[in-house]
Amino acid sequence: MLRTVSALTLGLMLGIGHAHAAAGDDVLDIVAPFEINGTDPSTAGDLFLKMGVAETLVGADEAGKPIPALAASWELSDDGKVWRFKLRSNAIFHDGTPLTAEAVVAALTVARGKPGILNKAPIETIAADGNDVVIRLSEPFAPLLAFLAQNTTAILALAAYDDKGRVTQVIGTGPFRISLLQAPQKMTVERFDGYWGEKPSIRAASYLAVGRGETRALMAESGDADYVFNLDPASRTRLSRSSKVSVLSVSIPRSILLKVNAGDPLLKDARARQALSLAVDREGIAAAILRYPAAANQLFPPSVASWHNANVPPLTYDPAKAKALLADLGWKPGSDGVLAKDGQRFALTLVTYPDRPELPLVAAVLQEQLKEVGVAITINSTNSSEIPAKHQDGTLQMGLAARNFALVPDPIGTMLQDYPPQGGDWGSMNWSNAEFDQAIKDLSNISDTAQGQPLRDKAVSILQSELPVIPIAWYQQTAAVSKKLENVRLDPFERNFGIASMRWAQ
Amino acid sequence: MTRTLGYRLFQALLVALTVGVLTFIMVRALPGDMAYRIAAGRYGYDMVNTDAANAVRTELGLDRGGAAALGQWFWDLVRFDLGVSVVSGEPVIDEVRHQLGHTVELALAAVLMSLLIGPPLGILAGLRPGGAIDRGLLLVSSTLRALPHFVVGLLLIIVLATGMGILPAAGHGEPQNLILPALTLALGLAAVSSRVARDAMAGVVSSPYYAFGRTKGLSEAQVFLRHGLRNVSVPIVTYLGVQFIYLIEGVVVVETLFAWPGIGHALVHAIFARDVPVIQGTALVMGLMFVLLNALVDLACYLIDPRRQTA
């Protein structure tokens, strides 16, 4: 009570008529929608990586290629099953202890025992050998490097874990160490002087999770935040006219896609799925909802060069052709305008989730567009987990999702999870194609980009003609950055905010 | 009075029991597989999948019966242990203390501000019913009460933060951060409390005893202080108790809008993620707070109105 009264009085005295603290100090204020779900890398590793607190064994460059991070180098045995990682000798944790092979083995072993990415690699053992970390696989698995760059595999010190493998304290090796952690909203970090790499110019930074897009944009506009992530379309337009901030955007490997149950009687025939695809006006959706050129005429955007196949015929908008295809399949318009065959209506339920606010909007537009060709859609906007849950119990007909193909920096990590022969929670359902399966299997053994290119091209062209998922739109990540801040780059893989390389304008 | 307090104590026990059972049953009755919902809450929409849900199911023993889980909760409660959050793994009592603390701070600030704004204006209006202040206040308070918190909050941010630049738009940690969210809530509260005060005051002013006070030669200030203030206080204080319900409704929106780390925002997330221990713990603490506040309101009215003491 007393605290509130004094806070109020003080606030009124200091606040009014006085420029507030955020704008003037040298703390870099970052605002984004992601909440801090705890202290464990399996739930909050993304933010520890983004804020430069924790690091992974392997890093990724702007094209997603593996680069040395905590591992200075690595080598692969001739049979492709044994990876040996040489650790950086000068890396130390924030508690002053050196980075040892034991610590890395312990951290990776804990990570492997929790939901994440490492439990999806064919790992037999993770062991220390001198100052090297040796990972033995049951079969060759080239994407391992990308898996080790993923945030759930971030390396924390031995003292960070309790005896049950739970993280009690976040002790990383990054250029910044945590000075305050108030889950789920706030984290502040300060420069770590013992960092092994180049010393950052920024002394301290704060992170605030702000759920509402309008609030985030207003914080950028008022100067309360220096670096604001994820802008809604209306705010983006307004902020781009502001003199105080610049708006950055980068194409990211995330696509809005329509996951379809290829085992559903209505969608079993590839021509039915093609018809649905032809009925979708992607340009319209991109222009009206996302408001940037984002119409996905195939699964991957051109920015993901290795998985974008410029030679496949693009997905187009042609409602007349869609109607013709459906007519070929024996569907005839019923009295209510909805197609029918043998007394069955062409009616489907589409599941989506509002965590990304554009998804329900896109769903509503799809509903209208599909109605034009006689397909009735019922939208069920619910929790994101309903898509995997309904995939498992087989009741899903269609799901609209914003799928991240950069779960690990190489899209193959997501492809292996989402498009295995038996189907994946966020990818194909009751669909498989022998040629496609073989191509993906072979790709998991090939680390050379050029060598894998024909296989990727083939896989993409099969997806394009069979449409186990129907691509709708590609994403761009946008951020508003204060003009006082220099050297800001948006990471297309959403791994890092890049605080370590930013600096204040002189 | 002892009887009233005894009744409130009995009420507190009943609240604990009802809240525990009802929240538990309601969360269990919600559609969807709990393991998947918890996994989505923990790992986010990019990482939630069947593997994660199965791992959660095994870790938390979600397959065991509901009765066993509820029994465990009550057994823990008897030992003053609210359990740990299934999403963050933090003890529920810590989360509730952290988040509810922020909410109470915000709510108190809002109530204080509203008391400074609402009742004084209402009393002024009530002293001259039908006057310019009365009519103006009716218009302003109806408008403010009709506008959702979301709109009022955004308008305040646009005017005071981005426009004039004198207050931070959102966030927390600095004392100034409290002002805009508290003001947003306070304006809504004051809109109604000013009407309550106005009606109470108008009633008092038109009463025979007030007229008699004037007739016997007391000045306007004297008659107000001696015969007006205490009489209008009872409805205003009673209404304060009701306002807390309005506050809880308001904090959910206001906390999200201003990125204030309070309980409204946390509770919504806990419900989405089926974080039963957090929902139960929060509902329990909030339920007990209501009982306490009502007891305090009873006590205040008892002290203000001497007739209750003799009755």
Coordinates of C-alpha atoms in Angstrom, one line a residue, chain A residues 2-504:
Chain A
L2 CA 2.7 2.4 1.1
R3 CA 4.8 1.3 -1.8
T4 CA 2.0 1.9 -4.2
V5 CA 1.3 5.4 -2.9
S6 CA 5.0 6.3 -2.9
A7 CA 5.4 4.8 -6.4
L8 CA 2.4 6.8 -7.6
T9 CA 3.6 10.1 -6.1
L10 CA 7.2 9.5 -7.2
G11 CA 5.9 8.5 -10.7
L12 CA 3.8 11.7 -10.9
M13 CA 6.7 13.8 -9.8
L14 CA 9.3 12.2 -12.0
G15 CA 7.2 11.0 -14.8
I16 CA 5.3 14.1 -15.8
G17 CA 7.3 16.7 -17.6
H18 CA 10.4 14.5 -17.5
A19 CA 11.6 12.3 -20.3
H20 CA 11.2 8.8 -19.1
A21 CA 14.1 6.5 -18.4
A22 CA 13.9 4.1 -21.3
A23 CA 14.7 6.6 -24.0
G24 CA 17.8 8.2 -22.4
D25 CA 19.9 5.4 -20.9
D26 CA 22.3 3.1 -22.6
V27 CA 20.3 0.0 -22.0
L28 CA 19.1 -1.6 -25.2
D29 CA 15.3 -2.2 -24.8
I30 CA 14.0 -5.1 -26.8
V31 CA 10.3 -5.9 -27.1
A32 CA 8.8 -9.1 -28.8
P33 CA 5.8 -11.3 -28.4
F34 CA 7.6 -14.4 -27.1
E35 CA 7.1 -15.2 -23.5
I36 CA 9.8 -16.7 -21.3
N37 CA 8.5 -20.1 -20.4
G38 CA 11.0 -20.8 -17.6
T39 CA 14.7 -21.5 -17.2
D40 CA 15.0 -24.6 -19.2
P41 CA 16.5 -24.5 -22.7
S42 CA 13.7 -27.0 -23.8
T43 CA 11.1 -24.3 -23.1
A44 CA 12.9 -21.0 -23.2
G45 CA 16.1 -21.8 -25.1
D46 CA 15.0 -19.7 -28.0
L47 CA 15.1 -16.5 -25.9
F48 CA 18.4 -17.4 -24.2
L49 CA 19.9 -17.8 -27.6
K50 CA 18.3 -14.7 -29.0
M51 CA 19.5 -12.6 -26.1
G52 CA 23.1 -13.9 -26.4
V53 CA 23.0 -15.6 -23.0
A54 CA 23.5 -19.2 -24.1
E55 CA 25.2 -20.7 -27.1
T56 CA 25.1 -23.9 -29.0
L57 CA 27.9 -26.2 -30.1
V58 CA 27.3 -25.3 -33.7
G59 CA 26.2 -21.9 -35.1
A60 CA 24.5 -21.0 -38.4
D61 CA 25.4 -18.3 -40.9
E62 CA 22.8 -16.2 -42.7
A63 CA 22.2 -18.9 -45.2
G64 CA 21.7 -21.5 -42.5
K65 CA 25.1 -23.2 -43.1
P66 CA 26.8 -24.6 -40.0
I67 CA 29.6 -22.5 -38.6
P68 CA 31.8 -23.0 -35.5
A69 CA 30.3 -21.8 -32.2
L70 CA 31.3 -23.5 -29.0
A71 CA 32.8 -26.2 -31.1
A72 CA 35.8 -24.7 -32.9
S73 CA 35.9 -27.5 -35.4
W74 CA 34.5 -30.9 -36.1
E75 CA 35.3 -34.0 -38.1
L76 CA 33.2 -36.9 -39.4
S77 CA 34.4 -40.5 -39.6
D78 CA 34.4 -42.2 -43.0
D79 CA 31.4 -44.3 -42.3
G80 CA 29.5 -41.1 -41.4
K81 CA 28.5 -42.4 -37.9
V82 CA 31.0 -40.7 -35.6
W83 CA 31.2 -37.0 -35.1
R84 CA 34.1 -35.5 -33.1
F85 CA 33.7 -31.9 -31.9
K86 CA 36.8 -29.9 -30.7
L87 CA 35.7 -27.4 -28.1
R88 CA 36.9 -23.8 -27.9
S89 CA 39.7 -23.7 -25.3
N90 CA 39.0 -20.2 -24.2
A91 CA 35.3 -20.4 -23.6
I92 CA 34.1 -19.9 -20.0
F93 CA 30.6 -20.1 -18.4
H94 CA 29.1 -17.1 -16.6
D95 CA 30.0 -18.6 -13.3
G96 CA 33.7 -18.6 -14.2
T97 CA 34.1 -22.3 -14.8
P98 CA 35.7 -23.3 -18.1
L99 CA 33.7 -25.0 -20.9
T100 CA 34.6 -28.7 -20.7
A101 CA 33.7 -31.7 -22.6
E102 CA 31.9 -33.1 -19.5
A103 CA 29.7 -30.0 -19.3
V104 CA 28.8 -30.3 -22.9
V105 CA 28.0 -34.0 -22.7
A106 CA 25.9 -33.4 -19.6
A107 CA 24.0 -30.5 -21.2
L108 CA 23.4 -32.5 -24.4
T109 CA 22.3 -35.6 -22.5
V110 CA 19.8 -33.6 -20.5
A111 CA 18.5 -32.0 -23.7
R112 CA 18.1 -35.3 -25.4
G113 CA 16.0 -36.6 -22.5
K114 CA 13.4 -33.8 -23.0
P115 CA 11.1 -32.9 -25.8
G116 CA 13.0 -30.9 -28.4
I117 CA 15.0 -31.8 -31.4
L118 CA 17.9 -34.0 -30.2
N119 CA 15.7 -37.0 -29.4
K120 CA 14.8 -37.1 -33.1
A121 CA 18.4 -37.8 -34.2
P122 CA 19.6 -41.4 -34.4
I123 CA 22.1 -40.8 -31.6
E124 CA 23.6 -43.8 -29.8
T125 CA 26.0 -42.2 -27.4
I126 CA 27.3 -38.8 -26.4
A127 CA 30.7 -39.0 -24.7
A128 CA 33.7 -36.9 -23.7
D129 CA 37.1 -37.8 -25.0
G130 CA 39.7 -35.5 -23.6
N131 CA 38.5 -32.1 -24.6
D132 CA 36.5 -33.5 -27.5
V133 CA 32.9 -34.4 -27.6
V134 CA 32.1 -37.5 -29.5
I135 CA 28.7 -38.3 -30.8
R136 CA 28.0 -41.8 -32.2
L137 CA 25.1 -42.4 -34.4
S138 CA 23.3 -45.6 -35.4
E139 CA 23.2 -44.5 -39.0
P140 CA 24.7 -41.6 -41.0
F141 CA 22.8 -38.4 -40.3
A142 CA 24.0 -35.3 -42.0
P143 CA 21.5 -32.8 -40.4
L144 CA 23.2 -33.4 -37.0
L145 CA 25.1 -30.2 -37.3
A146 CA 21.9 -28.2 -37.8
F147 CA 20.3 -30.1 -34.9
L148 CA 23.2 -29.0 -32.7
A149 CA 22.6 -25.4 -33.7
Q150 CA 19.0 -25.5 -32.4
N151 CA 18.1 -23.6 -29.2
T152 CA 17.0 -26.6 -27.1
T153 CA 20.5 -27.9 -27.4
A154 CA 22.0 -24.8 -25.8
I155 CA 24.9 -25.6 -23.5
L156 CA 24.6 -24.6 -19.8
A157 CA 27.2 -25.2 -17.1
L158 CA 27.0 -28.2 -14.8
A159 CA 25.9 -26.0 -11.9
A160 CA 22.9 -25.0 -13.9
Y161 CA 21.1 -28.3 -13.4
D162 CA 19.8 -30.0 -10.3
D163 CA 20.1 -33.8 -9.8
K164 CA 17.0 -34.4 -11.8
G165 CA 18.2 -32.5 -14.8
R166 CA 16.0 -29.5 -14.1
V167 CA 17.6 -26.1 -14.8
T168 CA 17.7 -24.0 -11.6
Q169 CA 19.9 -21.2 -12.9
V170 CA 20.7 -20.1 -16.4
I171 CA 24.5 -20.2 -16.7
G172 CA 25.5 -19.9 -20.3
T173 CA 28.7 -18.9 -22.2
G174 CA 27.3 -16.1 -24.3
P175 CA 28.4 -12.5 -24.6
F176 CA 25.7 -11.5 -22.2
R177 CA 24.8 -12.8 -18.8
I178 CA 21.4 -12.6 -17.1
S179 CA 21.1 -10.0 -14.4
L180 CA 17.4 -10.4 -13.9
L181 CA 14.9 -13.0 -15.0
Q182 CA 11.2 -12.5 -14.3
A183 CA 9.4 -15.2 -16.2
P184 CA 7.2 -15.0 -18.2
Q185 CA 7.8 -11.3 -19.2
K186 CA 11.1 -9.8 -18.4
M187 CA 14.8 -10.5 -18.6
T188 CA 17.7 -8.1 -18.4
V189 CA 21.2 -9.0 -19.4
E190 CA 24.6 -7.3 -19.1
R191 CA 27.9 -7.7 -21.0
F192 CA 29.9 -10.7 -19.9
D193 CA 33.6 -9.7 -19.7
G194 CA 34.9 -13.2 -19.9
Y195 CA 33.4 -13.8 -23.3
W196 CA 35.6 -15.8 -25.6
G197 CA 34.6 -13.9 -28.8
E198 CA 34.6 -10.3 -29.8
K199 CA 33.4 -8.0 -26.9
P200 CA 30.0 -6.5 -27.6
S201 CA 29.7 -2.7 -27.8
I202 CA 26.3 -2.7 -26.0
R203 CA 26.7 -2.8 -22.3
A204 CA 23.3 -4.0 -21.2
A205 CA 19.9 -5.0 -22.7
S206 CA 16.4 -5.7 -21.5
Y207 CA 13.8 -8.0 -22.9
L208 CA 10.1 -7.6 -22.5
A209 CA 7.4 -9.9 -23.8
V210 CA 4.5 -7.9 -25.0
G211 CA 1.6 -9.9 -26.4
R212 CA -0.3 -7.2 -28.1
G213 CA 1.0 -6.0 -31.5
E214 CA -0.6 -2.5 -31.0
T215 CA 1.3 -2.0 -27.8
R216 CA 4.6 -3.2 -29.3
A217 CA 4.2 -0.7 -32.1
L218 CA 3.3 2.1 -29.8
M219 CA 6.4 1.4 -27.6
A220 CA 8.6 1.7 -30.7
E221 CA 6.9 4.9 -31.6
S222 CA 7.1 6.5 -28.1
G223 CA 10.8 5.5 -27.8
D224 CA 10.1 3.1 -24.9
A225 CA 11.7 0.3 -26.9
D226 CA 14.7 0.5 -29.2
Y227 CA 14.1 -2.8 -31.0
V228 CA 10.6 -4.1 -31.5
F229 CA 9.9 -7.5 -33.1
N230 CA 6.9 -8.7 -35.0
L231 CA 4.8 -5.7 -36.3
D232 CA 1.2 -6.0 -37.3
P233 CA 0.5 -4.8 -40.9
A234 CA -1.3 -1.6 -39.9
S235 CA 1.5 -0.5 -37.5
R236 CA 4.1 -1.4 -40.0
T237 CA 2.7 1.0 -42.5
R238 CA 2.5 3.8 -39.8
L239 CA 5.9 3.2 -38.4
S240 CA 7.6 3.2 -41.8
R241 CA 6.6 6.9 -41.9
S242 CA 8.1 7.7 -38.5
S243 CA 11.3 9.8 -38.3
K244 CA 12.5 8.0 -35.1
V245 CA 12.5 4.4 -36.2
S246 CA 13.3 2.4 -39.3
V247 CA 11.4 -0.7 -40.2
L248 CA 13.4 -3.7 -41.2
S249 CA 12.1 -6.8 -42.8
V250 CA 13.5 -10.1 -43.9
S251 CA 12.0 -13.1 -45.6
I252 CA 12.0 -16.1 -43.2
P253 CA 11.6 -19.8 -43.8
R254 CA 8.1 -19.9 -42.4
S255 CA 5.0 -20.6 -44.5
I256 CA 1.3 -20.5 -44.0
L257 CA 0.1 -23.9 -45.2
L258 CA -3.1 -25.8 -45.4
K259 CA -2.5 -29.3 -44.0
V260 CA -4.9 -31.7 -45.6
N261 CA -5.9 -35.2 -44.6
A262 CA -5.2 -37.1 -47.8
G263 CA -7.0 -40.1 -46.3
D264 CA -10.3 -38.2 -46.0
P265 CA -12.8 -39.5 -48.7
L266 CA -13.2 -35.9 -49.9
L267 CA -9.5 -35.2 -50.3
K268 CA -8.1 -38.6 -51.2
D269 CA -7.8 -37.8 -54.9
A270 CA -4.8 -35.5 -55.6
R271 CA -7.1 -33.7 -58.1
A272 CA -9.4 -32.7 -55.3
R273 CA -6.5 -31.1 -53.4
Q274 CA -5.4 -29.4 -56.6
A275 CA -8.8 -28.0 -57.1
L276 CA -8.7 -26.5 -53.6
S277 CA -5.4 -25.0 -54.3
L278 CA -6.6 -23.5 -57.6
A279 CA -9.6 -22.0 -55.7
V280 CA -7.2 -20.0 -53.4
D281 CA -6.4 -16.4 -54.4
R282 CA -3.0 -16.2 -52.7
E283 CA -2.2 -12.7 -54.1
G284 CA -5.5 -11.5 -52.6
I285 CA -4.7 -13.0 -49.2
A286 CA -1.2 -11.6 -49.2
A287 CA -2.3 -8.1 -50.2
A288 CA -5.3 -7.9 -47.8
I289 CA -4.0 -9.6 -44.7
L290 CA -0.2 -9.8 -44.7
R291 CA 0.2 -6.7 -46.8
Y292 CA 3.5 -7.7 -48.4
P293 CA 4.2 -9.7 -51.5
A294 CA 3.9 -13.1 -49.9
A295 CA 1.7 -15.3 -52.2
A296 CA 3.3 -18.8 -51.8
N297 CA 3.3 -20.4 -55.3
Q298 CA 5.3 -23.2 -53.7
L299 CA 6.2 -24.4 -50.2
F300 CA 9.5 -22.5 -49.8
P301 CA 10.2 -18.8 -50.5
P302 CA 13.0 -17.9 -52.9
S303 CA 15.1 -16.8 -49.9
V304 CA 15.5 -20.5 -48.9
A305 CA 17.5 -21.0 -52.0
S306 CA 18.3 -24.7 -51.7
W307 CA 14.7 -25.7 -51.2
H308 CA 13.0 -23.2 -53.6
N309 CA 12.7 -24.9 -56.9
A310 CA 12.3 -22.2 -59.6
N311 CA 11.5 -24.9 -62.3
V312 CA 8.3 -26.2 -60.9
P313 CA 5.1 -24.8 -62.4
P314 CA 3.8 -22.3 -59.8
L315 CA 0.5 -22.8 -58.0
T316 CA -2.0 -20.5 -59.6
Y317 CA -5.5 -19.1 -59.0
D318 CA -8.0 -20.4 -61.4
P319 CA -11.5 -21.0 -59.9
A320 CA -12.9 -22.1 -63.2
K321 CA -10.4 -24.9 -63.5
A322 CA -11.0 -25.8 -59.9
K323 CA -14.7 -26.2 -60.6
A324 CA -13.9 -28.3 -63.7
L325 CA -11.6 -30.6 -61.8
L326 CA -14.3 -31.1 -59.1
A327 CA -16.9 -31.7 -61.8
D328 CA -14.6 -34.4 -63.3
L329 CA -14.5 -36.1 -59.9
G330 CA -18.3 -36.3 -60.0
W331 CA -19.2 -33.4 -57.7
K332 CA -22.3 -31.5 -58.6
P333 CA -23.7 -28.3 -57.1
G334 CA -26.5 -29.0 -54.6
S335 CA -29.5 -26.8 -53.9
D336 CA -27.5 -24.7 -51.3
G337 CA -24.6 -24.1 -53.7
V338 CA -22.4 -26.7 -52.0
L339 CA -21.1 -29.5 -54.1
A340 CA -22.5 -32.9 -53.5
K341 CA -22.0 -36.5 -54.6
D342 CA -24.0 -39.6 -53.7
G343 CA -25.8 -37.6 -51.0
Q344 CA -22.5 -36.4 -49.4
R345 CA -21.8 -32.7 -49.3
F346 CA -18.3 -31.3 -49.9
A347 CA -18.0 -29.9 -46.4
L348 CA -14.8 -29.8 -44.3
T349 CA -13.7 -28.5 -40.9
L350 CA -10.6 -26.4 -40.8
V351 CA -8.7 -26.2 -37.6
T352 CA -6.4 -23.2 -36.9
Y353 CA -5.1 -21.2 -33.9
P354 CA -5.0 -17.6 -33.0
D355 CA -1.4 -17.5 -31.5
R356 CA -0.5 -15.9 -34.8
P357 CA -3.3 -13.4 -35.2
E358 CA -3.3 -13.5 -39.0
L359 CA -4.2 -17.2 -39.1
P360 CA -7.9 -16.9 -38.3
L361 CA -8.2 -14.1 -40.8
V362 CA -6.6 -16.1 -43.5
A363 CA -8.9 -19.0 -42.5
A364 CA -11.9 -16.7 -43.0
V365 CA -10.8 -15.6 -46.4
L366 CA -10.1 -19.2 -47.4
Q367 CA -13.7 -20.1 -46.3
E368 CA -15.1 -17.4 -48.6
Q369 CA -12.8 -18.4 -51.5
L370 CA -13.6 -22.1 -51.3
K371 CA -17.3 -21.3 -51.0
E372 CA -17.0 -19.8 -54.5
V373 CA -16.2 -23.3 -55.9
G374 CA -18.8 -25.0 -53.8
V375 CA -16.7 -26.2 -50.9
A376 CA -18.2 -25.5 -47.4
I377 CA -15.7 -24.8 -44.7
T378 CA -16.4 -24.7 -40.9
I379 CA -13.6 -22.9 -39.1
N380 CA -12.5 -24.2 -35.7
S381 CA -10.0 -21.6 -34.2
T382 CA -8.6 -23.3 -31.1
N383 CA -5.4 -24.2 -29.4
S384 CA -2.4 -24.9 -31.6
S385 CA -2.0 -28.4 -30.1
E386 CA -5.3 -29.5 -31.6
I387 CA -3.6 -29.9 -35.0
P388 CA -1.2 -32.6 -33.8
A389 CA -3.8 -34.1 -31.5
K390 CA -6.4 -34.4 -34.3
H391 CA -3.6 -35.7 -36.6
Q392 CA -3.0 -38.5 -34.2
D393 CA -6.6 -39.5 -33.6
G394 CA -7.2 -39.2 -37.3
T395 CA -10.1 -36.7 -37.1
L396 CA -8.4 -33.8 -38.7
Q397 CA -9.7 -32.8 -42.1
M398 CA -7.7 -29.6 -42.7
G399 CA -5.4 -27.5 -40.5
L400 CA -4.2 -24.0 -41.2
A401 CA -0.7 -23.5 -39.7
A402 CA 2.2 -21.2 -39.9
R403 CA 5.0 -23.8 -40.1
N404 CA 8.5 -22.9 -39.2
F405 CA 10.9 -24.7 -41.6
A406 CA 13.8 -23.4 -39.6
L407 CA 13.2 -25.4 -36.4
V408 CA 16.9 -26.2 -37.1
P409 CA 18.8 -23.9 -39.5
D410 CA 18.6 -26.5 -42.3
P411 CA 15.0 -27.1 -43.4
I412 CA 15.7 -30.8 -43.7
G413 CA 15.2 -31.0 -39.9
T414 CA 11.6 -29.9 -40.3
M415 CA 11.1 -32.0 -43.4
L416 CA 12.2 -35.2 -41.7
Q417 CA 9.7 -34.5 -38.9
D418 CA 6.8 -33.4 -41.0
Y419 CA 6.9 -35.6 -44.1
P420 CA 8.0 -39.1 -43.0
P421 CA 6.2 -42.0 -44.8
Q422 CA 3.7 -42.3 -41.9
G423 CA 3.0 -38.6 -41.9
G424 CA 3.9 -35.9 -39.4
D425 CA 1.9 -33.8 -36.9
W426 CA 2.5 -30.6 -38.8
G427 CA 3.0 -32.0 -42.3
S428 CA 1.6 -34.7 -44.5
M429 CA -1.3 -36.9 -43.3
N430 CA -2.2 -40.2 -44.8
W431 CA 0.0 -39.4 -47.7
S432 CA 3.2 -41.0 -48.9
N433 CA 5.1 -41.2 -52.1
A434 CA 8.0 -43.7 -52.5
E435 CA 10.1 -41.4 -54.6
F436 CA 9.7 -38.6 -52.2
D437 CA 10.4 -40.8 -49.2
Q438 CA 13.6 -42.0 -50.8
A439 CA 14.8 -38.5 -51.7
I440 CA 14.3 -37.3 -48.1
K441 CA 16.0 -40.4 -46.7
D442 CA 19.0 -39.9 -49.0
L443 CA 19.2 -36.2 -48.1
S444 CA 19.7 -37.1 -44.5
N445 CA 22.9 -38.7 -45.5
I446 CA 24.3 -36.0 -47.7
S447 CA 25.9 -32.9 -46.2
D448 CA 27.1 -31.4 -49.4
T449 CA 24.6 -28.7 -50.6
A450 CA 25.3 -29.1 -54.3
Q451 CA 25.2 -32.9 -54.2
G452 CA 21.8 -32.8 -52.5
Q453 CA 20.2 -30.3 -54.9
P454 CA 18.7 -32.7 -57.4
L455 CA 17.1 -34.6 -54.5
R456 CA 15.6 -31.4 -53.0
D457 CA 14.3 -30.3 -56.4
K458 CA 12.7 -33.6 -56.9
A459 CA 11.1 -33.6 -53.4
V460 CA 9.7 -30.1 -53.9
S461 CA 8.3 -30.9 -57.3
I462 CA 6.5 -34.0 -55.9
L463 CA 5.0 -31.9 -53.1
Q464 CA 3.9 -29.4 -55.7
S465 CA 2.0 -31.8 -57.8
E466 CA 0.6 -34.1 -55.0
L467 CA -0.1 -31.3 -52.5
P468 CA -0.1 -33.2 -49.2
V469 CA -0.1 -29.6 -47.9
I470 CA -1.3 -26.6 -49.8
P471 CA 1.1 -23.6 -49.5
I472 CA -0.7 -20.3 -49.0
A473 CA 1.7 -17.6 -48.0
W474 CA 5.4 -16.9 -47.1
Y475 CA 6.3 -14.9 -44.1
Q476 CA 8.5 -11.9 -43.6
Q477 CA 9.8 -11.0 -40.2
T478 CA 9.6 -7.3 -39.4
A479 CA 11.1 -5.1 -36.7
A480 CA 11.1 -1.5 -35.8
V481 CA 14.5 -0.3 -34.8
S482 CA 15.4 3.0 -33.2
K483 CA 17.6 5.2 -35.5
K484 CA 19.9 5.6 -32.5
L485 CA 20.9 2.0 -33.0
E486 CA 23.4 0.8 -35.7
N487 CA 24.4 -2.4 -37.3
V488 CA 21.1 -4.1 -36.8
R489 CA 20.4 -7.2 -38.9
L490 CA 17.4 -9.4 -38.8
D491 CA 18.2 -13.1 -38.6
P492 CA 16.1 -15.0 -41.1
F493 CA 16.4 -18.1 -38.8
E494 CA 15.1 -16.2 -35.8
R495 CA 18.0 -17.6 -33.7
N496 CA 19.5 -14.3 -32.6
F497 CA 18.6 -10.7 -32.0
G498 CA 22.2 -9.9 -32.8
I499 CA 22.7 -7.6 -29.8
A500 CA 26.4 -8.5 -29.7
S501 CA 27.1 -6.8 -33.0
M502 CA 24.9 -3.8 -32.5
R503 CA 26.1 -0.4 -31.4
W504 CA 24.8 3.0 -30.4

